[in-house]
Amino acid sequence: MRPSVLATRATFPDIADRLRQYFDVTDNPSDTIWSPTELIERLQGKSGVMSTGSERIDAALLDACPELKAVCNVGVGYNNIDVAACTARGVVVTNTPDVLTETTADYGFGLMMATARRIAESDRFVRTGAWTKTGIHDHFVGGDIQGATLGILGMGRIGRGIARRGALGFGMRVIYHNRSKLDAAQEAEAGAQYVDKQTLLKEADHLVLVLPYSPAAHHTIGAAEIALMKPSATLTNIARGGIVDDAALAAALRAGTIAAAGLDVFEGEPKVHADLLAAPNTVLTAHIGSASVRTRRAMAALAIDNLIASLGYGPQAGAPLTPVNAVRPQVRS
Ligand code: 8YV
């Protein structure tokens, strides 16, 4: 009997067809967001799931779905998955790193630029019809990128990509803070210099957050951290909601503690804090850092190849391409 798998969100049909070569597939063409109970119902009898950040895979779900053997997430981040609970139950977990690095670094850099140069704010102004004269001295003046200091918190693959763009493309001084310091060769390649967190906050003209979410990283940036930043500084978050205390950020933006914020991720998204929605000096986007057609297709393809391999089938049988835990699946074919 062919194993059954579940794809929780609508994906590219031509790529998803590959799954049907090996499995009976239940998918979600209408892209409905299922409640935890609905998800558990749909996972009954399924050996594998192609999941996304919208679904929480925790111990309670795993206990209710004992046949589940593989959780293959579409996304480099996997804070929606309790990896320890999966490992303890022999469930393979995979993610989709690398294929999204450059696209997401492009986006982080672009959001930072849009924020510093007030692009969205000016766009909104033009649309109101209130533009009657081309201003000179105080007309949407923002912060420079060229020659400014770029601060990066979290220096994984995407952080290093953003650093390279700043150092090589825009002549920025790039400083970073990370749990571990890069080695000299990596620092030279990224054009970035390690500093402590306080120095990063104090010296960055534009601070970009790219660290993974974990409970320990909750509210890494709150009122106290924002207070250390320059009043002219910008803050860009492409990491995860919850890394920033959104209420504290909204208050700081209103008070002029910092100049502006570019946010692609939010606490409790897709809900957005009302004070952030109301703040003129924000650029708010809908968690689209990796959203280029090529990259989203590559992410889906990688997640599908991981699922096939994790259930012991296909050319990579038993050896998922990008595993998160060390559970080794049985080979079936
Ligand atoms: C995904 C992301 O779109 O890769 C990640 O971690 O945040 C995004 O690229 C999101 O996770 C959807 O699952």
mmCIF file of C-alpha atoms and ligand atoms in Angstrom:
data_model
loop_
_atom_site.group_PDB
_atom_site.id
_atom_site.type_symbol
_atom_site.label_atom_id
_atom_site.label_comp_id
_atom_site.label_asym_id
_atom_site.label_seq_id
_atom_site.Cartn_x
_atom_site.Cartn_y
_atom_site.Cartn_z
ATOM 1 C CA MET A 1 0.000 0.000 0.000
ATOM 2 C CA ARG A 2 1.292 3.467 -0.893
ATOM 3 C CA PRO A 3 1.905 5.759 2.068
ATOM 4 C CA SER A 4 -0.293 8.843 2.426
ATOM 5 C CA VAL A 5 1.002 12.365 2.935
ATOM 6 C CA LEU A 6 -0.533 15.774 3.570
ATOM 7 C CA ALA A 7 0.457 19.116 2.011
ATOM 8 C CA THR A 8 -0.943 21.747 4.387
ATOM 9 C CA ARG A 9 -0.910 24.728 2.024
ATOM 10 C CA ALA A 10 -1.521 25.234 -1.690
ATOM 11 C CA THR A 11 1.663 24.830 -3.675
ATOM 12 C CA PHE A 12 2.873 24.674 -7.285
ATOM 13 C CA PRO A 13 0.843 21.836 -8.867
ATOM 14 C CA ASP A 14 3.591 20.758 -11.277
ATOM 15 C CA ILE A 15 6.069 20.403 -8.409
ATOM 16 C CA ALA A 16 3.554 18.737 -6.094
ATOM 17 C CA ASP A 17 2.876 16.133 -8.810
ATOM 18 C CA ARG A 18 6.232 14.585 -7.927
ATOM 19 C CA LEU A 19 4.794 13.580 -4.576
ATOM 20 C CA ARG A 20 1.998 11.676 -6.337
ATOM 21 C CA GLN A 21 4.562 9.362 -7.958
ATOM 22 C CA TYR A 22 5.231 7.908 -4.518
ATOM 23 C CA PHE A 23 2.317 8.732 -2.238
ATOM 24 C CA ASP A 24 -1.418 9.258 -1.966
ATOM 25 C CA VAL A 25 -1.547 13.012 -1.481
ATOM 26 C CA THR A 26 -4.126 15.091 0.348
ATOM 27 C CA ASP A 27 -3.573 18.737 -0.411
ATOM 28 C CA ASN A 28 -5.232 22.065 0.260
ATOM 29 C CA PRO A 29 -5.913 23.759 -3.102
ATOM 30 C CA SER A 30 -8.134 26.412 -1.487
ATOM 31 C CA ASP A 31 -5.252 27.269 0.880
ATOM 32 C CA THR A 32 -7.474 27.242 3.972
ATOM 33 C CA ILE A 33 -5.713 27.765 7.300
ATOM 34 C CA TRP A 34 -6.674 24.781 9.443
ATOM 35 C CA SER A 35 -7.152 24.901 13.190
ATOM 36 C CA PRO A 36 -4.951 22.543 15.258
ATOM 37 C CA THR A 37 -7.927 20.134 15.542
ATOM 38 C CA GLU A 38 -8.581 20.212 11.787
ATOM 39 C CA LEU A 39 -4.890 19.607 11.142
ATOM 40 C CA ILE A 40 -4.857 16.581 13.456
ATOM 41 C CA GLU A 41 -7.958 15.218 11.705
ATOM 42 C CA ARG A 42 -6.342 15.575 8.286
ATOM 43 C CA LEU A 43 -3.120 13.982 9.500
ATOM 44 C CA GLN A 44 -4.805 10.740 10.557
ATOM 45 C CA GLY A 45 -3.190 7.849 8.687
ATOM 46 C CA LYS A 46 -0.564 10.161 7.096
ATOM 47 C CA SER A 47 3.095 9.150 7.136
ATOM 48 C CA GLY A 48 4.416 12.564 6.216
ATOM 49 C CA VAL A 49 3.493 16.215 6.110
ATOM 50 C CA MET A 50 4.750 19.101 3.998
ATOM 51 C CA SER A 51 4.223 21.862 6.552
ATOM 52 C CA THR A 52 4.746 25.617 6.693
ATOM 53 C CA GLY A 53 5.177 28.242 9.385
ATOM 54 C CA SER A 54 1.370 28.449 9.634
ATOM 55 C CA GLU A 55 1.101 25.078 11.384
ATOM 56 C CA ARG A 56 2.294 24.249 14.860
ATOM 57 C CA ILE A 57 3.741 20.725 15.065
ATOM 58 C CA ASP A 58 4.052 19.959 18.768
ATOM 59 C CA ALA A 59 4.031 17.007 21.158
ATOM 60 C CA ALA A 60 0.224 16.979 21.445
ATOM 61 C CA LEU A 61 -0.147 16.805 17.657
ATOM 62 C CA LEU A 62 2.508 14.090 17.355
ATOM 63 C CA ASP A 63 0.806 12.016 20.057
ATOM 64 C CA ALA A 64 -2.502 12.349 18.217
ATOM 65 C CA CYS A 65 -0.874 11.334 14.902
ATOM 66 C CA PRO A 66 1.252 8.282 15.766
ATOM 67 C CA GLU A 67 1.744 7.249 12.121
ATOM 68 C CA LEU A 68 3.531 10.495 11.246
ATOM 69 C CA LYS A 69 7.185 9.810 10.374
ATOM 70 C CA ALA A 70 8.326 12.983 8.601
ATOM 71 C CA VAL A 71 7.699 16.717 8.965
ATOM 72 C CA CYS A 72 9.135 18.600 5.980
ATOM 73 C CA ASN A 73 8.814 22.331 6.470
ATOM 74 C CA VAL A 74 8.753 24.884 3.666
ATOM 75 C CA GLY A 75 10.998 27.573 5.130
ATOM 76 C CA VAL A 76 14.471 27.864 6.586
ATOM 77 C CA GLY A 77 12.974 28.747 9.980
ATOM 78 C CA TYR A 78 11.283 25.925 11.879
ATOM 79 C CA ASN A 79 10.211 27.504 15.146
ATOM 80 C CA ASN A 80 6.690 26.194 14.393
ATOM 81 C CA ILE A 81 8.026 22.680 15.051
ATOM 82 C CA ASP A 82 8.954 21.154 18.402
ATOM 83 C CA VAL A 83 12.066 19.429 17.057
ATOM 84 C CA ALA A 84 12.907 17.718 20.356
ATOM 85 C CA ALA A 85 9.415 16.191 20.501
ATOM 86 C CA CYS A 86 9.828 14.948 16.901
ATOM 87 C CA THR A 87 13.268 13.488 17.596
ATOM 88 C CA ALA A 88 12.010 11.736 20.736
ATOM 89 C CA ARG A 89 9.316 10.031 18.621
ATOM 90 C CA GLY A 90 11.629 9.148 15.713
ATOM 91 C CA VAL A 91 10.066 11.740 13.382
ATOM 92 C CA VAL A 92 12.370 13.235 10.734
ATOM 93 C CA VAL A 93 12.347 17.062 10.505
ATOM 94 C CA THR A 94 13.664 18.961 7.478
ATOM 95 C CA ASN A 95 13.723 22.625 6.367
ATOM 96 C CA THR A 96 14.648 24.537 3.185
ATOM 97 C CA PRO A 97 17.902 26.439 3.746
ATOM 98 C CA ASP A 98 20.264 27.813 1.060
ATOM 99 C CA VAL A 99 17.734 28.022 -1.788
ATOM 100 C CA LEU A 100 16.269 31.201 -0.279
ATOM 101 C CA THR A 101 19.419 32.910 1.003
ATOM 102 C CA GLU A 102 20.064 35.426 -1.779
ATOM 103 C CA THR A 103 16.400 36.257 -2.409
ATOM 104 C CA THR A 104 15.838 36.927 1.280
ATOM 105 C CA ALA A 105 19.054 38.952 1.577
ATOM 106 C CA ASP A 106 17.896 41.054 -1.408
ATOM 107 C CA TYR A 107 14.601 41.628 0.356
ATOM 108 C CA GLY A 108 16.124 42.535 3.706
ATOM 109 C CA PHE A 109 18.399 45.038 2.030
ATOM 110 C CA GLY A 110 15.541 46.454 -0.031
ATOM 111 C CA LEU A 111 13.243 46.808 2.979
ATOM 112 C CA MET A 112 16.021 48.553 4.889
ATOM 113 C CA MET A 113 16.513 50.975 1.974
ATOM 114 C CA ALA A 114 12.786 51.619 1.594
ATOM 115 C CA THR A 115 12.596 52.350 5.308
ATOM 116 C CA ALA A 116 15.608 54.658 5.426
ATOM 117 C CA ARG A 117 14.571 56.595 2.312
ATOM 118 C CA ARG A 118 10.861 56.730 3.271
ATOM 119 C CA ILE A 119 9.733 55.183 -0.012
ATOM 120 C CA ALA A 120 6.415 53.740 1.224
ATOM 121 C CA GLU A 121 5.573 56.882 3.175
ATOM 122 C CA SER A 122 6.124 59.039 0.109
ATOM 123 C CA ASP A 123 4.105 56.609 -2.037
ATOM 124 C CA ARG A 124 1.177 56.878 0.396
ATOM 125 C CA PHE A 125 1.463 60.676 0.309
ATOM 126 C CA VAL A 126 1.355 60.835 -3.501
ATOM 127 C CA ARG A 127 -1.747 58.608 -3.557
ATOM 128 C CA THR A 128 -3.653 60.982 -1.256
ATOM 129 C CA GLY A 129 -3.459 63.679 -3.937
ATOM 130 C CA ALA A 130 -1.943 66.075 -1.380
ATOM 131 C CA TRP A 131 1.265 66.605 -3.398
ATOM 132 C CA THR A 132 1.051 70.197 -4.585
ATOM 133 C CA LYS A 133 4.722 71.220 -4.797
ATOM 134 C CA THR A 134 8.035 69.457 -5.023
ATOM 135 C CA GLY A 135 9.601 70.003 -1.621
ATOM 136 C CA ILE A 136 13.218 70.863 -1.018
ATOM 137 C CA HIS A 137 14.562 70.915 2.518
ATOM 138 C CA ASP A 138 12.149 68.873 4.548
ATOM 139 C CA HIS A 139 10.289 66.840 1.967
ATOM 140 C CA PHE A 140 10.530 63.145 2.944
ATOM 141 C CA VAL A 141 14.195 63.504 3.811
ATOM 142 C CA GLY A 142 15.589 60.258 5.179
ATOM 143 C CA GLY A 143 18.830 58.565 6.099
ATOM 144 C CA ASP A 144 21.622 57.706 3.659
ATOM 145 C CA ILE A 145 22.617 54.150 2.808
ATOM 146 C CA GLN A 146 25.925 54.811 1.020
ATOM 147 C CA GLY A 147 28.654 55.243 3.631
ATOM 148 C CA ALA A 148 26.347 54.606 6.608
ATOM 149 C CA THR A 149 26.887 51.957 9.287
ATOM 150 C CA LEU A 150 24.864 48.780 8.723
ATOM 151 C CA GLY A 151 24.275 46.689 11.835
ATOM 152 C CA ILE A 152 23.244 43.056 11.546
ATOM 153 C CA LEU A 153 21.946 40.978 14.430
ATOM 154 C CA GLY A 154 22.201 37.272 13.579
ATOM 155 C CA MET A 155 24.957 36.382 11.140
ATOM 156 C CA GLY A 156 23.856 33.211 9.410
ATOM 157 C CA ARG A 157 23.703 32.784 5.652
ATOM 158 C CA ILE A 158 21.110 35.530 5.112
ATOM 159 C CA GLY A 159 22.873 37.942 7.470
ATOM 160 C CA ARG A 160 26.129 37.430 5.604
ATOM 161 C CA GLY A 161 24.344 38.025 2.302
ATOM 162 C CA ILE A 162 22.997 41.345 3.564
ATOM 163 C CA ALA A 163 26.446 42.276 4.884
ATOM 164 C CA ARG A 164 28.040 41.604 1.477
ATOM 165 C CA ARG A 165 25.458 43.767 -0.250
ATOM 166 C CA GLY A 166 26.133 46.637 2.161
ATOM 167 C CA ALA A 167 29.916 46.411 2.128
ATOM 168 C CA LEU A 168 30.502 45.699 -1.565
ATOM 169 C CA GLY A 169 27.538 47.407 -3.174
ATOM 170 C CA PHE A 170 27.027 50.473 -1.010
ATOM 171 C CA GLY A 171 30.359 51.162 0.699
ATOM 172 C CA MET A 172 28.808 50.687 4.122
ATOM 173 C CA ARG A 173 30.699 50.016 7.311
ATOM 174 C CA VAL A 174 29.186 46.697 8.419
ATOM 175 C CA ILE A 175 29.114 45.579 12.048
ATOM 176 C CA TYR A 176 27.393 42.482 13.396
ATOM 177 C CA HIS A 177 26.570 40.609 16.553
ATOM 178 C CA ASN A 178 25.899 36.893 16.683
ATOM 179 C CA ARG A 179 25.962 34.038 19.196
ATOM 180 C CA SER A 180 29.299 33.008 17.678
ATOM 181 C CA LYS A 181 31.869 35.196 15.969
ATOM 182 C CA LEU A 182 32.584 34.315 12.332
ATOM 183 C CA ASP A 183 36.086 33.144 11.484
ATOM 184 C CA ALA A 184 38.434 35.630 9.834
ATOM 185 C CA ALA A 185 37.799 34.339 6.300
ATOM 186 C CA GLN A 186 34.003 34.578 6.711
ATOM 187 C CA GLU A 187 34.312 38.086 8.166
ATOM 188 C CA ALA A 188 36.483 39.168 5.244
ATOM 189 C CA GLU A 189 34.015 37.691 2.736
ATOM 190 C CA ALA A 190 31.079 39.433 4.410
ATOM 191 C CA GLY A 191 33.057 42.646 4.878
ATOM 192 C CA ALA A 192 31.795 42.739 8.479
ATOM 193 C CA GLN A 193 33.287 43.352 11.894
ATOM 194 C CA TYR A 194 32.099 41.647 15.123
ATOM 195 C CA VAL A 195 30.938 43.923 17.961
ATOM 196 C CA ASP A 196 29.077 43.359 21.228
ATOM 197 C CA LYS A 197 25.318 43.847 21.222
ATOM 198 C CA GLN A 198 25.425 47.246 22.941
ATOM 199 C CA THR A 199 27.908 48.616 20.404
ATOM 200 C CA LEU A 200 25.767 47.244 17.589
ATOM 201 C CA LEU A 201 22.683 49.027 18.915
ATOM 202 C CA LYS A 202 24.524 52.289 19.589
ATOM 203 C CA GLU A 203 26.492 52.545 16.356
ATOM 204 C CA ALA A 204 24.172 51.176 13.658
ATOM 205 C CA ASP A 205 22.520 53.713 11.374
ATOM 206 C CA HIS A 206 20.413 50.868 10.014
ATOM 207 C CA LEU A 207 19.899 47.744 12.114
ATOM 208 C CA VAL A 208 18.661 44.579 10.387
ATOM 209 C CA LEU A 209 17.456 41.556 12.380
ATOM 210 C CA VAL A 210 18.093 38.136 10.873
ATOM 211 C CA LEU A 211 18.345 35.835 13.883
ATOM 212 C CA PRO A 212 16.281 32.637 14.245
ATOM 213 C CA TYR A 213 13.379 32.684 16.697
ATOM 214 C CA SER A 214 13.570 30.610 19.862
ATOM 215 C CA PRO A 215 11.938 31.231 23.231
ATOM 216 C CA ALA A 216 15.309 32.602 24.393
ATOM 217 C CA ALA A 217 15.226 35.142 21.536
ATOM 218 C CA HIS A 218 11.748 36.416 22.484
ATOM 219 C CA HIS A 219 11.782 40.232 22.651
ATOM 220 C CA THR A 220 15.503 40.417 21.929
ATOM 221 C CA ILE A 221 14.670 43.978 20.878
ATOM 222 C CA GLY A 222 12.465 45.783 23.397
ATOM 223 C CA ALA A 223 12.225 49.265 24.858
ATOM 224 C CA ALA A 224 15.646 49.103 26.560
ATOM 225 C CA GLU A 225 17.436 48.033 23.383
ATOM 226 C CA ILE A 226 15.654 50.578 21.178
ATOM 227 C CA ALA A 227 16.580 53.299 23.682
ATOM 228 C CA LEU A 228 20.263 52.623 22.947
ATOM 229 C CA MET A 229 19.804 53.286 19.215
ATOM 230 C CA LYS A 230 20.400 56.635 17.489
ATOM 231 C CA PRO A 231 17.298 58.828 17.021
ATOM 232 C CA SER A 232 18.137 58.819 13.292
ATOM 233 C CA ALA A 233 18.446 55.011 13.128
ATOM 234 C CA THR A 234 16.138 52.561 11.370
ATOM 235 C CA LEU A 235 15.198 49.032 12.435
ATOM 236 C CA THR A 236 14.362 46.301 9.918
ATOM 237 C CA ASN A 237 12.963 42.919 10.999
ATOM 238 C CA ILE A 238 12.925 40.079 8.461
ATOM 239 C CA ALA A 239 13.544 37.397 11.113
ATOM 240 C CA ARG A 240 10.404 36.393 13.004
ATOM 241 C CA GLY A 241 7.581 38.015 14.888
ATOM 242 C CA GLY A 242 8.326 37.941 18.602
ATOM 243 C CA ILE A 243 11.999 38.858 18.210
ATOM 244 C CA VAL A 244 10.845 42.486 18.533
ATOM 245 C CA ASP A 245 8.438 43.734 21.190
ATOM 246 C CA ASP A 246 6.026 45.313 18.686
ATOM 247 C CA ALA A 247 4.204 47.429 21.291
ATOM 248 C CA ALA A 248 7.509 48.862 22.554
ATOM 249 C CA LEU A 249 8.607 49.526 18.962
ATOM 250 C CA ALA A 250 5.381 51.345 18.136
ATOM 251 C CA ALA A 251 5.815 53.515 21.243
ATOM 252 C CA ALA A 252 9.426 54.278 20.311
ATOM 253 C CA LEU A 253 8.439 55.228 16.761
ATOM 254 C CA ARG A 254 5.772 57.558 18.101
ATOM 255 C CA ALA A 255 8.216 59.128 20.580
ATOM 256 C CA GLY A 256 10.964 59.558 17.964
ATOM 257 C CA THR A 257 13.388 57.279 19.839
ATOM 258 C CA ILE A 258 14.323 55.917 16.396
ATOM 259 C CA ALA A 259 13.459 57.267 12.956
ATOM 260 C CA ALA A 260 11.626 54.403 11.240
ATOM 261 C CA ALA A 261 11.033 50.658 11.040
ATOM 262 C CA GLY A 262 10.708 48.181 8.181
ATOM 263 C CA LEU A 263 8.828 45.073 9.254
ATOM 264 C CA ASP A 264 8.123 41.916 7.282
ATOM 265 C CA VAL A 265 7.214 39.811 10.344
ATOM 266 C CA PHE A 266 5.001 40.555 13.350
ATOM 267 C CA GLU A 267 4.046 39.202 16.743
ATOM 268 C CA GLY A 268 0.858 37.199 16.198
ATOM 269 C CA GLU A 269 0.874 37.731 12.402
ATOM 270 C CA PRO A 270 -1.118 37.989 10.212
ATOM 271 C CA LYS A 271 -2.502 40.383 12.839
ATOM 272 C CA VAL A 272 -0.459 43.575 13.096
ATOM 273 C CA HIS A 273 -0.320 45.819 16.167
ATOM 274 C CA ALA A 274 -2.733 48.735 15.614
ATOM 275 C CA ASP A 275 -0.092 51.289 16.639
ATOM 276 C CA LEU A 276 2.302 49.998 13.990
ATOM 277 C CA LEU A 277 -0.444 50.232 11.363
ATOM 278 C CA ALA A 278 -1.062 53.816 12.452
ATOM 279 C CA ALA A 279 2.604 54.860 12.510
ATOM 280 C CA PRO A 280 3.587 56.844 9.406
ATOM 281 C CA ASN A 281 7.277 55.961 9.733
ATOM 282 C CA THR A 282 6.875 52.241 9.064
ATOM 283 C CA VAL A 283 7.120 50.058 5.983
ATOM 284 C CA LEU A 284 4.962 46.992 6.647
ATOM 285 C CA THR A 285 5.031 43.931 4.402
ATOM 286 C CA ALA A 286 3.344 40.542 4.586
ATOM 287 C CA HIS A 287 6.149 38.062 5.393
ATOM 288 C CA ILE A 288 7.437 37.987 1.818
ATOM 289 C CA GLY A 289 11.222 37.859 2.312
ATOM 290 C CA SER A 290 11.672 34.687 0.239
ATOM 291 C CA ALA A 291 8.802 35.398 -2.131
ATOM 292 C CA SER A 292 10.297 35.357 -5.608
ATOM 293 C CA VAL A 293 8.792 32.841 -8.018
ATOM 294 C CA ARG A 294 12.091 31.051 -8.546
ATOM 295 C CA THR A 295 12.840 30.801 -4.850
ATOM 296 C CA ARG A 296 9.368 29.743 -3.755
ATOM 297 C CA ARG A 297 9.462 27.032 -6.428
ATOM 298 C CA ALA A 298 12.899 25.921 -5.215
ATOM 299 C CA MET A 299 11.641 25.826 -1.604
ATOM 300 C CA ALA A 300 8.643 23.692 -2.576
ATOM 301 C CA ALA A 301 10.827 21.354 -4.641
ATOM 302 C CA LEU A 302 13.308 20.930 -1.803
ATOM 303 C CA ALA A 303 10.562 20.256 0.753
ATOM 304 C CA ILE A 304 9.054 17.635 -1.583
ATOM 305 C CA ASP A 305 12.415 15.944 -2.213
ATOM 306 C CA ASN A 306 12.966 15.925 1.543
ATOM 307 C CA LEU A 307 9.563 14.306 2.107
ATOM 308 C CA ILE A 308 10.166 11.607 -0.507
ATOM 309 C CA ALA A 309 13.613 10.820 0.933
ATOM 310 C CA SER A 310 12.431 11.025 4.546
ATOM 311 C CA LEU A 311 9.829 8.342 3.925
ATOM 312 C CA GLY A 312 12.493 6.137 2.341
ATOM 313 C CA TYR A 313 11.754 6.617 -1.373
ATOM 314 C CA GLY A 314 13.340 8.185 -4.447
ATOM 315 C CA PRO A 315 16.958 8.760 -5.464
ATOM 316 C CA GLN A 316 17.888 10.100 -2.012
ATOM 317 C CA ALA A 317 15.993 7.376 -0.126
ATOM 318 C CA GLY A 318 16.743 7.464 3.572
ATOM 319 C CA ALA A 319 18.943 10.559 3.324
ATOM 320 C CA PRO A 320 16.883 13.762 3.429
ATOM 321 C CA LEU A 321 18.716 16.598 1.715
ATOM 322 C CA THR A 322 18.455 19.201 4.450
ATOM 323 C CA PRO A 323 17.682 17.507 7.762
ATOM 324 C CA VAL A 324 17.148 19.459 10.970
ATOM 325 C CA ASN A 325 17.416 16.467 13.320
ATOM 326 C CA ALA A 326 19.439 13.274 13.173
ATOM 327 C CA VAL A 327 16.551 10.807 12.851
ATOM 328 C CA ARG A 328 17.456 8.399 10.029
ATOM 329 C CA PRO A 329 14.516 7.070 8.025
ATOM 330 C CA GLN A 330 14.071 3.499 6.820
ATOM 331 C CA VAL A 331 14.710 2.910 3.102
ATOM 332 C CA ARG A 332 11.622 1.488 1.307
ATOM 333 C CA SER A 333 12.609 1.203 -2.334
HETATM 334 C C1 8YV B 1 8.616 31.300 4.508
HETATM 335 C C2 8YV B 1 10.396 32.073 6.123
HETATM 336 O O1 8YV B 1 7.850 31.971 3.580
HETATM 337 O O2 8YV B 1 11.963 30.528 5.336
HETATM 338 C C3 8YV B 1 11.456 31.051 6.312
HETATM 339 O O3 8YV B 1 11.806 30.791 7.464
HETATM 340 O O4 8YV B 1 10.071 32.772 6.994
HETATM 341 C C4 8YV B 1 9.756 32.218 4.796
HETATM 342 O O5 8YV B 1 10.712 32.023 3.802
HETATM 343 C C5 8YV B 1 7.718 30.920 5.616
HETATM 344 O O6 8YV B 1 8.407 30.236 6.587
HETATM 345 C C6 8YV B 1 6.564 30.069 5.091
HETATM 346 O O7 8YV B 1 6.583 28.793 5.619
#
